[in-house]
XYZ file of C-alpha atoms in Angstrom:
753
model
C 33.161 3.082 28.756
C 34.099 6.712 28.186
C 31.226 9.206 28.491
C 30.334 11.174 25.369
C 30.924 14.912 25.811
C 28.123 17.017 24.294
C 28.912 20.571 23.201
C 25.517 22.259 23.704
C 26.661 25.567 22.224
C 27.905 23.820 19.070
C 24.585 21.964 18.805
C 22.635 25.215 19.194
C 24.618 26.762 16.302
C 24.019 23.679 14.135
C 20.248 23.763 14.825
C 20.168 27.463 13.870
C 22.197 26.752 10.717
C 19.716 24.071 9.596
C 16.740 26.327 10.330
C 18.263 29.179 8.256
C 18.894 26.772 5.381
C 15.203 25.798 5.506
C 14.144 29.464 5.322
C 16.502 30.143 2.399
C 15.053 27.203 0.458
C 11.479 28.320 1.146
C 12.093 32.049 0.547
C 11.072 32.203 -3.180
C 7.418 31.397 -2.442
C 6.895 32.921 1.040
C 4.158 35.557 1.297
C 2.893 37.993 3.942
C 3.343 36.434 7.400
C 4.612 33.029 6.207
C 8.125 33.493 7.639
C 6.682 34.418 11.056
C 4.431 31.339 11.033
C 7.370 29.049 10.165
C 9.448 30.651 12.932
C 6.595 30.101 15.412
C 6.385 26.422 14.409
C 10.159 26.075 14.668
C 10.232 27.606 18.175
C 7.317 25.386 19.274
C 9.091 22.271 17.994
C 12.453 23.246 19.574
C 10.757 23.796 22.943
C 8.691 20.578 22.734
C 11.684 18.383 21.834
C 14.375 20.189 23.874
C 15.069 17.249 26.231
C 14.835 14.598 23.513
C 17.591 12.898 21.534
C 17.550 10.452 18.650
C 19.060 6.999 19.036
C 22.198 8.334 17.287
C 22.661 10.800 20.159
C 21.772 13.858 18.060
C 19.218 16.431 19.266
C 15.729 15.288 18.208
C 14.972 18.656 16.559
C 17.337 17.646 13.720
C 14.618 15.220 12.549
C 11.637 17.623 12.137
C 13.995 20.169 10.535
C 15.197 17.527 8.051
C 11.608 16.447 7.265
C 10.645 20.085 6.641
C 13.696 20.475 4.355
C 12.630 17.402 2.321
C 9.048 18.697 2.164
C 10.088 22.008 0.608
C 13.184 21.025 -1.368
C 12.389 17.534 -2.687
C 8.571 17.507 -2.724
C 7.827 21.206 -3.232
C 5.162 21.905 -0.580
C 4.505 25.392 0.757
C 4.179 27.054 4.159
C 1.420 24.803 5.557
C 3.485 21.744 4.637
C 6.627 23.186 6.268
C 4.773 24.120 9.477
C 3.155 20.667 9.663
C 6.505 18.934 9.046
C 8.160 20.897 11.864
C 5.348 19.912 14.233
C 4.643 16.361 12.990
C 5.948 14.558 16.126
C 4.948 17.133 18.757
C 1.555 15.639 19.707
C 2.828 12.045 19.609
C 5.937 12.663 21.741
C 4.968 15.494 24.123
C 2.055 16.775 26.224
C 0.768 19.049 23.459
C -2.650 18.151 22.009
C -4.307 18.563 18.627
C -6.441 21.300 20.208
C -3.252 23.166 21.178
C -1.978 22.892 17.581
C -5.292 24.123 16.139
C -5.345 27.088 18.548
C -1.781 28.108 17.654
C -1.638 27.263 13.939
C -5.202 26.837 12.685
C -7.554 23.963 11.872
C -5.836 22.851 8.650
C -2.449 22.249 10.354
C -4.308 20.527 13.206
C -5.976 18.102 10.768
C -2.641 17.279 9.108
C -0.886 16.678 12.464
C -3.809 14.490 13.586
C -3.381 12.371 10.443
C 0.352 12.019 11.150
C -0.068 11.086 14.843
C 0.026 7.363 15.596
C -2.832 5.699 17.451
C -1.921 4.999 21.075
C -3.210 2.251 23.367
C -3.394 -1.539 23.202
C -4.438 -3.500 20.144
C -6.316 -6.779 20.032
C -4.113 -9.834 19.572
C -4.155 -10.757 15.897
C -4.708 -7.159 14.794
C -2.009 -4.973 13.289
C -0.911 -1.699 14.848
C 0.898 -0.721 11.650
C -2.209 -1.320 9.548
C -4.393 0.634 12.008
C -2.010 3.605 11.914
C -1.724 3.480 8.157
C -5.504 3.430 7.780
C -5.847 6.429 10.105
C -3.320 8.336 7.988
C -4.989 7.302 4.706
C -8.449 8.350 5.879
C -7.166 11.937 6.020
C -6.444 11.712 2.283
C -10.093 12.657 1.820
C -9.260 16.017 3.403
C -5.635 16.770 2.575
C -3.072 14.808 0.546
C -0.262 16.701 2.330
C -0.582 14.213 5.209
C 0.729 11.479 2.914
C 3.445 13.692 1.398
C 4.780 14.708 4.840
C 4.637 11.091 6.000
C 6.736 10.102 2.966
C 9.281 12.826 3.864
C 9.301 11.535 7.466
C 9.869 7.967 6.287
C 12.611 9.054 3.855
C 14.584 10.777 6.625
C 14.098 7.808 8.960
C 15.468 5.509 6.252
C 18.418 7.853 5.614
C 19.320 7.672 9.319
C 18.573 3.972 9.926
C 22.223 3.168 10.711
C 21.777 3.961 14.405
C 18.880 1.504 14.858
C 19.321 -2.132 16.006
C 19.135 -4.826 13.306
C 15.587 -6.024 14.134
C 14.217 -2.454 13.986
C 16.053 -1.867 10.696
C 14.331 -4.898 9.184
C 10.859 -3.884 10.410
C 11.159 -0.283 9.210
C 12.723 -1.294 5.883
C 9.990 -3.904 5.284
C 7.220 -1.376 5.952
C 8.960 0.982 3.551
C 9.108 -1.421 0.597
C 5.639 -2.813 1.341
C 3.718 0.482 1.467
C 5.728 3.703 1.296
C 7.766 3.078 -1.888
C 4.631 1.992 -3.841
C 2.770 5.025 -2.462
C 5.557 7.376 -3.599
C 5.382 5.703 -7.026
C 1.607 6.192 -7.232
C 1.917 9.877 -6.289
C 4.596 10.361 -8.963
C 7.484 10.930 -6.535
C 9.912 8.809 -8.551
C 13.144 10.182 -7.058
C 11.877 9.472 -3.518
C 10.502 6.071 -4.558
C 13.896 5.026 -5.988
C 15.791 6.190 -2.913
C 13.387 4.373 -0.562
C 13.844 1.169 -2.579
C 17.648 1.490 -2.529
C 17.659 2.132 1.231
C 15.394 -0.887 1.781
C 17.896 -3.092 -0.034
C 20.810 -1.532 1.877
C 19.376 -2.739 5.201
C 17.361 -5.823 4.201
C 20.055 -7.404 2.002
C 23.283 -5.487 2.689
C 25.545 -7.944 0.821
C 23.463 -7.704 -2.365
C 23.318 -3.889 -2.055
C 27.088 -3.564 -1.627
C 27.778 -5.964 -4.511
C 25.639 -3.990 -7.009
C 26.922 -0.603 -5.720
C 30.529 -1.818 -6.109
C 29.872 -3.010 -9.675
C 28.309 0.368 -10.542
C 31.363 2.209 -9.144
C 33.777 -0.047 -11.032
C 31.953 0.476 -14.353
C 31.329 4.247 -13.929
C 34.154 5.495 -16.149
C 33.264 2.976 -18.885
C 29.617 4.062 -18.656
C 30.507 7.757 -18.830
C 32.586 7.208 -21.978
C 29.784 5.173 -23.558
C 27.162 7.868 -22.780
C 29.393 10.601 -24.233
C 29.835 8.649 -27.484
C 26.150 7.692 -27.607
C 24.823 11.248 -27.116
C 27.347 13.037 -29.374
C 25.386 12.686 -32.677
C 22.069 13.388 -30.901
C 23.450 16.610 -29.373
C 24.790 17.703 -32.780
C 21.364 17.361 -34.451
C 19.468 18.920 -31.528
C 21.785 21.947 -31.721
C 21.307 22.155 -35.498
C 17.511 22.133 -35.010
C 17.755 24.976 -32.439
C 16.606 23.020 -29.385
C 17.287 24.238 -25.845
C 17.845 21.063 -23.839
C 19.749 19.112 -21.191
C 20.829 15.478 -21.596
C 21.282 13.375 -18.491
C 22.777 9.892 -18.480
C 21.871 8.089 -15.298
C 22.329 4.503 -14.107
C 19.216 2.659 -13.003
C 18.766 2.455 -9.231
C 20.599 -0.248 -7.289
C 17.282 -1.804 -6.281
C 15.936 -1.946 -9.851
C 19.175 -3.579 -11.094
C 19.113 -6.096 -8.220
C 15.412 -6.788 -8.856
C 16.097 -7.416 -12.540
C 19.049 -9.711 -11.695
C 16.809 -11.662 -9.323
C 13.817 -11.926 -11.673
C 15.853 -12.759 -14.764
C 18.274 -14.924 -12.763
C 21.252 -13.184 -14.408
C 24.516 -11.700 -13.077
C 25.196 -7.955 -13.169
C 27.272 -8.253 -16.343
C 24.295 -9.666 -18.273
C 21.836 -6.874 -17.373
C 22.132 -4.747 -20.489
C 19.841 -1.769 -19.868
C 21.771 -0.586 -16.814
C 21.224 3.066 -17.602
C 18.883 5.462 -19.336
C 19.433 8.656 -21.301
C 17.021 11.472 -20.512
C 16.547 14.388 -22.927
C 14.849 17.336 -21.173
C 13.576 20.034 -23.533
C 13.048 23.658 -22.592
C 9.790 24.454 -24.377
C 6.691 26.682 -24.267
C 3.987 25.492 -21.900
C 1.326 24.939 -24.590
C 0.606 21.215 -24.539
C 0.386 20.675 -28.312
C 3.717 22.504 -28.830
C 5.366 20.425 -26.079
C 4.067 17.231 -27.638
C 5.349 18.138 -31.130
C 8.824 19.052 -29.789
C 9.128 15.743 -27.909
C 8.263 13.739 -31.031
C 10.707 15.841 -33.081
C 13.503 15.096 -30.585
C 12.528 11.401 -30.594
C 12.791 11.408 -34.387
C 16.374 12.738 -34.133
C 17.277 9.871 -31.760
C 15.858 7.241 -34.131
C 17.747 8.808 -37.066
C 20.900 7.488 -35.398
C 19.765 4.405 -33.468
C 17.322 1.631 -34.351
C 14.374 1.549 -31.878
C 12.782 -1.610 -30.483
C 9.168 -1.284 -31.786
C 7.806 -3.217 -28.789
C 9.376 -0.842 -26.265
C 7.899 2.520 -27.349
C 5.684 4.023 -24.629
C 3.811 7.258 -25.271
C 2.892 8.683 -21.868
C 2.542 12.172 -23.330
C -0.697 11.561 -25.236
C -2.061 9.300 -22.479
C -0.383 10.280 -19.166
C -0.218 7.876 -16.245
C -2.831 8.327 -13.532
C -0.342 10.204 -11.334
C 0.289 12.800 -14.060
C 3.574 11.314 -15.334
C 4.354 12.275 -18.940
C 7.294 11.180 -21.070
C 8.232 9.395 -24.283
C 10.134 6.165 -23.592
C 11.931 4.104 -26.196
C 14.659 1.472 -26.138
C 17.213 1.782 -28.955
C 20.170 -0.287 -30.108
C 23.566 1.442 -29.788
C 26.423 1.015 -32.247
C 28.155 -1.332 -29.766
C 25.169 -3.712 -29.566
C 23.793 -2.509 -26.222
C 20.169 -1.608 -25.586
C 19.740 1.921 -24.164
C 16.515 3.374 -22.796
C 15.911 6.933 -24.033
C 13.376 9.213 -22.323
C 12.206 12.469 -23.917
C 10.259 15.049 -21.900
C 9.974 18.789 -21.247
C 11.136 20.718 -18.166
C 7.516 20.819 -16.914
C 7.097 17.070 -17.406
C 10.428 16.401 -15.673
C 9.460 18.414 -12.607
C 6.135 16.583 -12.362
C 8.003 13.274 -12.781
C 10.405 14.125 -9.932
C 8.052 15.885 -7.513
C 4.784 14.275 -8.517
C 1.593 15.543 -6.919
C 3.122 18.676 -5.403
C 4.638 19.847 -8.724
C 1.286 19.215 -10.395
C -0.162 22.188 -8.488
C 2.482 24.508 -9.931
C 1.151 23.784 -13.426
C -2.513 23.468 -12.504
C -3.440 26.474 -14.595
C -2.247 24.780 -17.807
C -5.068 23.464 -19.928
C -3.612 20.001 -20.500
C -4.963 16.488 -20.284
C -2.540 15.755 -17.443
C -4.201 18.262 -15.137
C -7.123 16.060 -14.164
C -5.425 12.665 -14.086
C -3.899 12.785 -10.635
C -7.062 14.411 -9.271
C -8.982 11.491 -10.771
C -6.828 9.021 -8.840
C -7.167 10.971 -5.577
C -10.939 11.002 -6.107
C -10.901 7.236 -6.686
C -9.042 6.811 -3.395
C -11.586 9.029 -1.646
C -14.417 6.912 -3.031
C -12.617 3.771 -1.879
C -12.282 5.192 1.622
C -15.878 6.389 1.753
C -17.480 3.254 0.272
C -16.807 -0.121 1.786
C -13.418 0.624 3.363
C -14.352 2.950 6.179
C -13.614 2.799 9.895
C -15.311 -0.556 10.441
C -13.254 -2.513 7.927
C -10.498 -4.722 9.323
C -7.305 -2.693 9.072
C -5.318 -5.470 7.380
C -8.034 -5.896 4.740
C -7.954 -2.137 4.236
C -4.168 -2.205 3.803
C -4.310 -5.062 1.278
C -7.111 -3.367 -0.665
C -5.323 -0.040 -0.830
C -1.938 -1.541 -1.644
C -3.378 -3.526 -4.557
C -3.994 -0.219 -6.327
C -0.541 1.282 -5.864
C 1.761 -0.456 -8.323
C -0.723 -1.264 -11.079
C -0.357 -0.224 -14.703
C -3.303 1.349 -16.530
C -5.555 0.242 -19.363
C -7.221 2.843 -21.631
C -10.769 2.065 -22.836
C -13.679 4.020 -24.329
C -17.426 4.400 -23.755
C -19.833 4.044 -26.732
C -19.705 7.868 -27.068
C -15.885 7.883 -27.248
C -15.158 9.101 -23.686
C -11.777 7.827 -22.443
C -11.769 5.817 -19.190
C -8.512 4.924 -17.420
C -8.690 1.775 -15.276
C -6.011 -0.363 -13.690
C -4.483 -3.181 -15.732
C -6.545 -6.370 -15.411
C -9.869 -4.502 -15.042
C -12.944 -6.349 -16.338
C -16.186 -5.295 -18.030
C -17.768 -5.323 -14.544
C -15.110 -2.881 -13.266
C -15.924 -0.638 -16.232
C -19.657 -0.759 -15.396
C -19.034 0.329 -11.794
C -16.687 3.072 -12.994
C -19.554 4.536 -15.046
C -22.052 4.430 -12.144
C -22.786 2.253 -9.109
C -26.289 1.369 -10.301
C -25.014 0.463 -13.777
C -22.492 -1.862 -12.114
C -25.067 -3.418 -9.783
C -27.387 -4.271 -12.726
C -24.642 -5.300 -15.192
C -25.252 -8.715 -16.751
C -23.014 -8.585 -19.856
C -21.156 -6.186 -22.162
C -20.421 -5.567 -25.804
C -16.828 -4.927 -26.886
C -16.507 -3.785 -30.483
C -20.072 -5.020 -31.068
C -19.300 -8.551 -29.761
C -21.140 -9.865 -26.686
C -18.762 -10.682 -23.812
C -19.276 -11.835 -20.178
C -18.866 -9.469 -17.214
C -15.530 -11.212 -16.454
C -14.025 -10.111 -19.812
C -10.588 -8.537 -19.182
C -10.290 -5.183 -20.950
C -7.498 -4.343 -23.403
C -6.167 -0.955 -24.530
C -8.487 0.662 -27.073
C -11.587 -1.450 -26.284
C -14.905 0.365 -26.805
C -17.299 -1.015 -24.196
C -21.095 -0.939 -23.970
C -22.702 -2.257 -20.775
C -25.910 -4.359 -20.884
C -28.042 -4.170 -17.726
C -31.085 -5.925 -16.281
C -33.363 -4.906 -13.409
C -33.385 -8.542 -12.254
C -29.600 -8.627 -11.842
C -27.999 -8.098 -8.408
C -24.441 -8.423 -7.044
C -23.233 -11.699 -5.529
C -20.071 -12.877 -3.790
C -18.568 -14.273 -6.997
C -18.381 -10.722 -8.343
C -15.608 -9.947 -5.855
C -13.428 -12.494 -7.668
C -14.163 -10.833 -11.026
C -13.351 -7.182 -10.237
C -9.921 -5.681 -9.485
C -10.645 -1.970 -8.864
C -11.223 -0.707 -5.339
C -14.254 1.282 -6.459
C -16.031 -1.816 -7.794
C -15.019 -3.945 -4.791
C -16.213 -1.256 -2.383
C -19.586 -0.922 -4.112
C -20.149 -4.693 -4.289
C -19.277 -5.044 -0.603
C -21.810 -2.322 0.208
C -24.521 -4.260 -1.624
C -23.554 -7.497 0.108
C -23.097 -5.946 3.559
C -26.755 -5.921 4.611
C -27.231 -9.538 3.570
C -23.961 -10.496 5.272
C -24.988 -8.893 8.573
C -28.045 -11.122 8.739
C -26.006 -14.267 8.062
C -23.326 -13.179 10.577
C -25.933 -12.650 13.313
C -27.594 -16.000 12.605
C -24.208 -17.743 12.401
C -23.023 -16.298 15.716
C -26.179 -17.460 17.505
C -25.955 -20.939 15.947
C -22.228 -21.303 16.762
C -22.557 -20.067 20.356
C -25.472 -22.459 20.988
C -23.547 -25.448 19.555
C -20.329 -24.580 21.434
C -22.302 -24.340 24.668
C -23.666 -27.870 24.160
C -20.084 -29.040 23.498
C -18.987 -27.502 26.801
C -16.734 -24.839 25.249
C -16.811 -21.376 26.778
C -17.130 -18.708 24.061
C -14.542 -15.958 24.509
C -12.237 -13.872 22.331
C -9.448 -16.481 22.356
C -11.787 -19.338 21.338
C -13.327 -17.263 18.522
C -9.835 -16.486 17.199
C -8.911 -20.177 17.369
C -12.107 -21.078 15.478
C -11.298 -18.478 12.830
C -7.824 -19.936 12.323
C -8.983 -23.596 12.500
C -11.521 -23.046 9.718
C -9.090 -20.795 7.788
C -11.334 -17.714 7.871
C -9.880 -14.214 7.477
C -11.880 -12.663 10.338
C -14.264 -13.844 13.103
C -17.092 -12.188 11.144
C -16.143 -14.296 8.132
C -16.344 -17.427 10.308
C -19.843 -16.569 11.607
C -20.980 -15.657 8.102
C -19.874 -19.041 6.763
C -21.721 -20.779 9.600
C -24.856 -18.739 8.805
C -24.610 -19.517 5.075
C -24.124 -23.223 5.801
C -20.618 -23.331 4.280
C -19.375 -24.649 7.647
C -21.698 -27.294 9.132
C -22.291 -27.140 12.893
C -21.178 -30.762 13.302
C -17.702 -29.688 12.179
C -17.329 -27.846 15.504
C -16.823 -31.311 17.079
C -13.552 -31.578 15.125
C -12.504 -28.232 16.594
C -13.265 -29.520 20.105
C -10.973 -32.544 19.589
C -8.236 -30.298 18.180
C -8.548 -27.873 21.121
C -8.444 -30.626 23.743
C -5.358 -32.163 22.130
C -3.658 -28.757 22.019
C -4.542 -27.990 25.657
C -2.988 -31.299 26.770
C 0.404 -30.233 25.459
C 2.826 -28.992 28.095
C 4.291 -26.347 25.815
C 3.645 -22.721 26.694
C 0.723 -21.069 24.950
C 0.923 -18.305 22.384
C -0.616 -15.860 24.856
C 2.241 -16.508 27.297
C 4.806 -16.017 24.547
C 3.410 -12.616 23.685
C 3.506 -11.552 27.335
C 6.887 -9.818 27.657
C 7.496 -10.689 31.335
C 6.663 -14.386 30.934
C 8.794 -14.604 27.806
C 11.772 -12.967 29.559
C 11.409 -15.387 32.451
C 11.367 -18.423 30.123
C 14.479 -17.252 28.277
C 16.342 -16.646 31.543
C 15.428 -20.124 32.807
C 16.760 -21.703 29.620
C 19.769 -19.536 28.765
C 20.653 -17.652 31.911
C 20.261 -13.976 32.882
C 22.329 -12.703 29.978
C 19.582 -13.572 27.456
C 17.938 -10.520 25.885
C 14.290 -10.263 26.890
C 13.190 -9.924 23.287
C 15.557 -12.404 21.611
C 14.688 -16.011 20.849
C 17.772 -18.255 20.985
C 17.207 -21.266 18.746
C 18.958 -24.399 19.965
C 18.870 -27.803 21.638
C 17.394 -26.511 24.909
C 14.444 -24.820 23.294
C 12.061 -27.796 23.464
C 10.050 -25.926 26.101
C 9.150 -23.243 23.559
C 6.775 -24.158 20.767
C 8.672 -23.058 17.653
C 8.831 -24.337 14.084
C 11.043 -23.660 11.085
C 8.907 -21.980 8.409
C 8.443 -24.132 5.307
C 8.123 -21.051 3.059
C 11.851 -20.218 3.332
C 13.354 -23.310 5.025
C 15.939 -21.610 7.326
C 19.115 -23.457 8.286
C 21.595 -22.803 11.088
C 23.635 -19.682 10.322
C 20.904 -17.933 8.311
C 19.884 -14.432 9.374
C 16.460 -15.146 10.918
C 13.601 -13.726 12.973
C 10.781 -15.259 15.003
C 7.110 -14.641 14.244
C 4.425 -15.321 16.855
C 1.509 -17.025 15.095
C -1.992 -17.265 16.538
C -2.209 -21.054 16.768
C 1.197 -22.524 15.908
C 3.530 -20.902 18.425
C 6.655 -19.225 17.028
C 7.758 -19.749 13.438
C 11.352 -19.055 12.427
C 11.772 -17.290 9.052
C 14.823 -16.150 7.104
C 15.051 -12.354 6.820
C 15.073 -12.878 3.036
C 11.914 -15.025 3.158
C 9.363 -14.120 0.429
C 6.857 -13.449 3.233
C 9.215 -11.444 5.495
C 8.286 -7.997 4.164
C 4.554 -8.590 4.629
C 4.917 -10.107 8.125
C 7.108 -7.246 9.376
C 4.941 -4.574 7.731
C 1.589 -5.797 9.015
C 2.529 -7.443 12.316
C 5.758 -5.839 13.538
C 4.550 -6.208 17.145
C 4.578 -10.016 16.713
C 8.116 -10.179 15.308
C 10.868 -11.139 17.767
C 14.623 -11.239 17.359
C 16.046 -14.724 16.876
C 19.572 -16.100 16.606
C 21.130 -19.537 16.426
C 22.497 -20.799 19.728
C 22.839 -24.540 19.252
C 26.232 -26.093 18.563
C 24.686 -29.585 18.253
C 24.963 -31.103 14.785
C 21.529 -31.071 13.230
C 20.254 -31.724 9.718
C 18.419 -28.961 7.861
C 16.790 -29.468 4.498
C 18.115 -27.149 1.768
C 17.676 -26.872 -1.972
C 20.353 -26.301 -4.613
C 19.742 -25.506 -8.279
C 22.635 -26.369 -10.622
C 22.832 -25.251 -14.265
C 25.521 -25.905 -16.849
C 26.518 -27.665 -20.052
C 25.772 -31.381 -20.275
C 28.569 -33.961 -20.540
C 29.132 -37.630 -19.821
C 29.744 -38.283 -16.100
C 28.595 -34.857 -14.861
C 25.857 -36.202 -12.569
C 28.309 -38.747 -11.163
C 30.839 -35.955 -10.361
C 28.147 -33.886 -8.610
C 26.788 -36.765 -6.506
C 30.329 -37.942 -5.615
C 31.154 -34.537 -4.062
C 27.861 -34.491 -2.156
C 27.930 -38.059 -0.841
C 31.579 -39.168 -0.733
C 33.602 -35.987 -0.099
C 31.238 -34.083 2.199
C 29.113 -37.042 3.395
C 25.864 -35.174 2.845
C 22.597 -37.091 2.632
C 20.390 -36.296 -0.348
C 16.614 -36.359 -0.084
C 15.984 -36.090 -3.812
C 17.603 -35.121 -7.107
C 16.057 -34.183 -10.470
C 18.159 -33.497 -13.554
C 16.693 -32.229 -16.818
C 18.803 -31.915 -19.974
C 17.865 -30.284 -23.269
C 20.030 -29.442 -26.299
C 23.284 -29.745 -24.358
C 22.138 -27.676 -21.332
C 21.230 -29.247 -17.992
C 19.384 -27.985 -14.927
C 19.255 -29.970 -11.718
C 17.382 -29.497 -8.426
C 18.879 -31.254 -5.414
C 17.319 -31.460 -1.965
C 19.818 -32.349 0.716
C 20.504 -32.166 4.447
C 23.182 -29.745 5.703
C 24.376 -28.667 9.155
C 24.458 -24.888 8.657
C 25.199 -22.103 6.142
C 28.986 -22.726 6.300
C 28.414 -26.363 5.396
C 26.161 -25.299 2.505
C 28.650 -22.642 1.271
C 31.446 -25.220 1.254
C 29.317 -27.518 -0.895
C 28.374 -24.695 -3.301
C 32.056 -23.731 -3.739
C 33.051 -27.343 -4.516
C 30.182 -27.843 -6.990
C 31.029 -24.517 -8.661
C 34.439 -25.934 -9.619
C 33.019 -29.035 -11.358
C 33.773 -28.993 -15.094
C 30.642 -27.937 -17.015
C 28.818 -26.382 -14.046
C 27.845 -22.777 -14.834
C 25.957 -21.720 -11.705
C 25.006 -23.168 -8.290
C 22.470 -21.334 -6.163
C 20.271 -22.013 -3.176
C 16.570 -21.850 -3.856
C 13.649 -21.217 -1.524
C 11.171 -23.795 -2.724
C 8.368 -24.828 -0.369
C 10.443 -27.568 1.208
C 9.095 -29.516 4.133
C 10.826 -29.031 7.466
C 13.027 -31.958 8.534
C 10.758 -34.467 10.379
């Protein structure tokens, strides 16, 4: 292999060029000694990373420079953000400490870098390093939201340069991105970054789907451009007549959003009608009432020419989203019979929509209703972090709790005095009570909505006026956690229940340990984890609590003993051995020879020594792109990379994901599902079953056909050898007269016995 020649002088010039570009971008808002501080950070970062290179072979300093460029250009942060971006990997990757950063650049930069630095050291088996790191980063939100914004810039650049990473790393990073970072960008109003992160996720997670949609968009671009020109022509004429200063942008929806719509609606690209949106951006005075009037005037001009869909009008100007987003959205019918989404907003609103939280600060002085909304959400997050989701909470629970608040829509309700309260969609009367005050929530026993008595579980609707009824005898109970949806309410309820829970946990632990001792089972970390999984508890504390409360009877521990003894008798290697890298490498070499990768599971006929199962949630078959997941009690499970659970598994437990590929050439039967739709006719079912059974000699496990008004839909479960075998069958069925579509479905099929 020919050695790569590195031109160090050329690299030095390129680094300097990128640094100068960063300074030029930042120049408009630099004050006093800002340029010197940025230069100092740049020099520190260059020195710290001088011997380091990225996996692509490029100098590592390209990365912090790119993150700093995103921070200033695409998010709009100032000097502190730029300095922190330049230094964000220094503590994690070099000998420099947080104390060194604070001494050189001040306490604020030190705090931000600390929030961005991953936790080092070993993690307990069953815990999640990703969740722990994410919680550490989120806890700094109480002090400085710039930690999150810089982390988003870091993730965006990593996703833009993911090509150089191996496939398994691409999947893990992409899954984390769609699971947490894209929703977080959405919640902070960074819509441009959110869309790009989603598109990049699809590019690496499902490359074929990404390329197919991108190709269709390219092929239809000229047609789209002509349509937009014709559509906007009468609008532009009237806007000019009315003296508006404006810009009209016609943009296609993101690749991910089109793909998502195709998947959810089960339609091909050609049948997704609202493929693009028209955005009218008005240059207007900054007074809110004037802005509002101009937007409605422009909207009126649009509806003079095109009929609006009354169910699709969204006024986010009068009631902005929690992240500060403001715009008028409407869907109108074009002259050619296509639905087109039209957005109307001002320059200020557009900048806030694109740059979110950071742009909000630029307009903070404006006396508008939007000013406090994003602050309100940040304060809600702070309360969540400070009440019930602090350092002692299990990191995965923390991640789930936080994530549940990212992609939610809002509901607008009023107090008896007419004060507007914005809660997440699905919030109940009990959520409303806790939003008013913790004590009001704790003593809430019912509510009145529009003068009518309703239970605490009543789900609020837009415009409800709510009065809370309290009682001193009322107190929170566990059932309340199933009623509320907001983090604030959940956190408060957990606080009230915590003291009581501690007592039950302590009692339960003592009772369980005493019983296990009499059964001759040594109590250690592994046994406690096995007990937790056997009784389907989320955490060991949950297991002890349920023992203490009497939900799990002590006699049931005898069942666990029998299960454990049966499991111990098996000759298969244990989960602990699998997770030990050296042991796992040794096993693979014994089975497949020295050429086996130490971190790759080869699935095949010789793998009976390794305890692995095909996951029922996605039913993989030979030839599918798959990965292995090390479970706590069931060995390795093999999932498809497109499994509905893949994103969550890779995001929360990346350290337990192993590469897997098909090795076996032995003919084996895998259960697969096919869904066939089309127009009904005499003999159709016979034609379908003839191809399956007679031509391809495939065994069917079950078939259900449902016909209605001349349309049929059939689900067939059958045994195939691999993906090629399945593709051949799909192609043959596709050609049957009357068949409209044949597609594989991921029902919860049982694995072949």
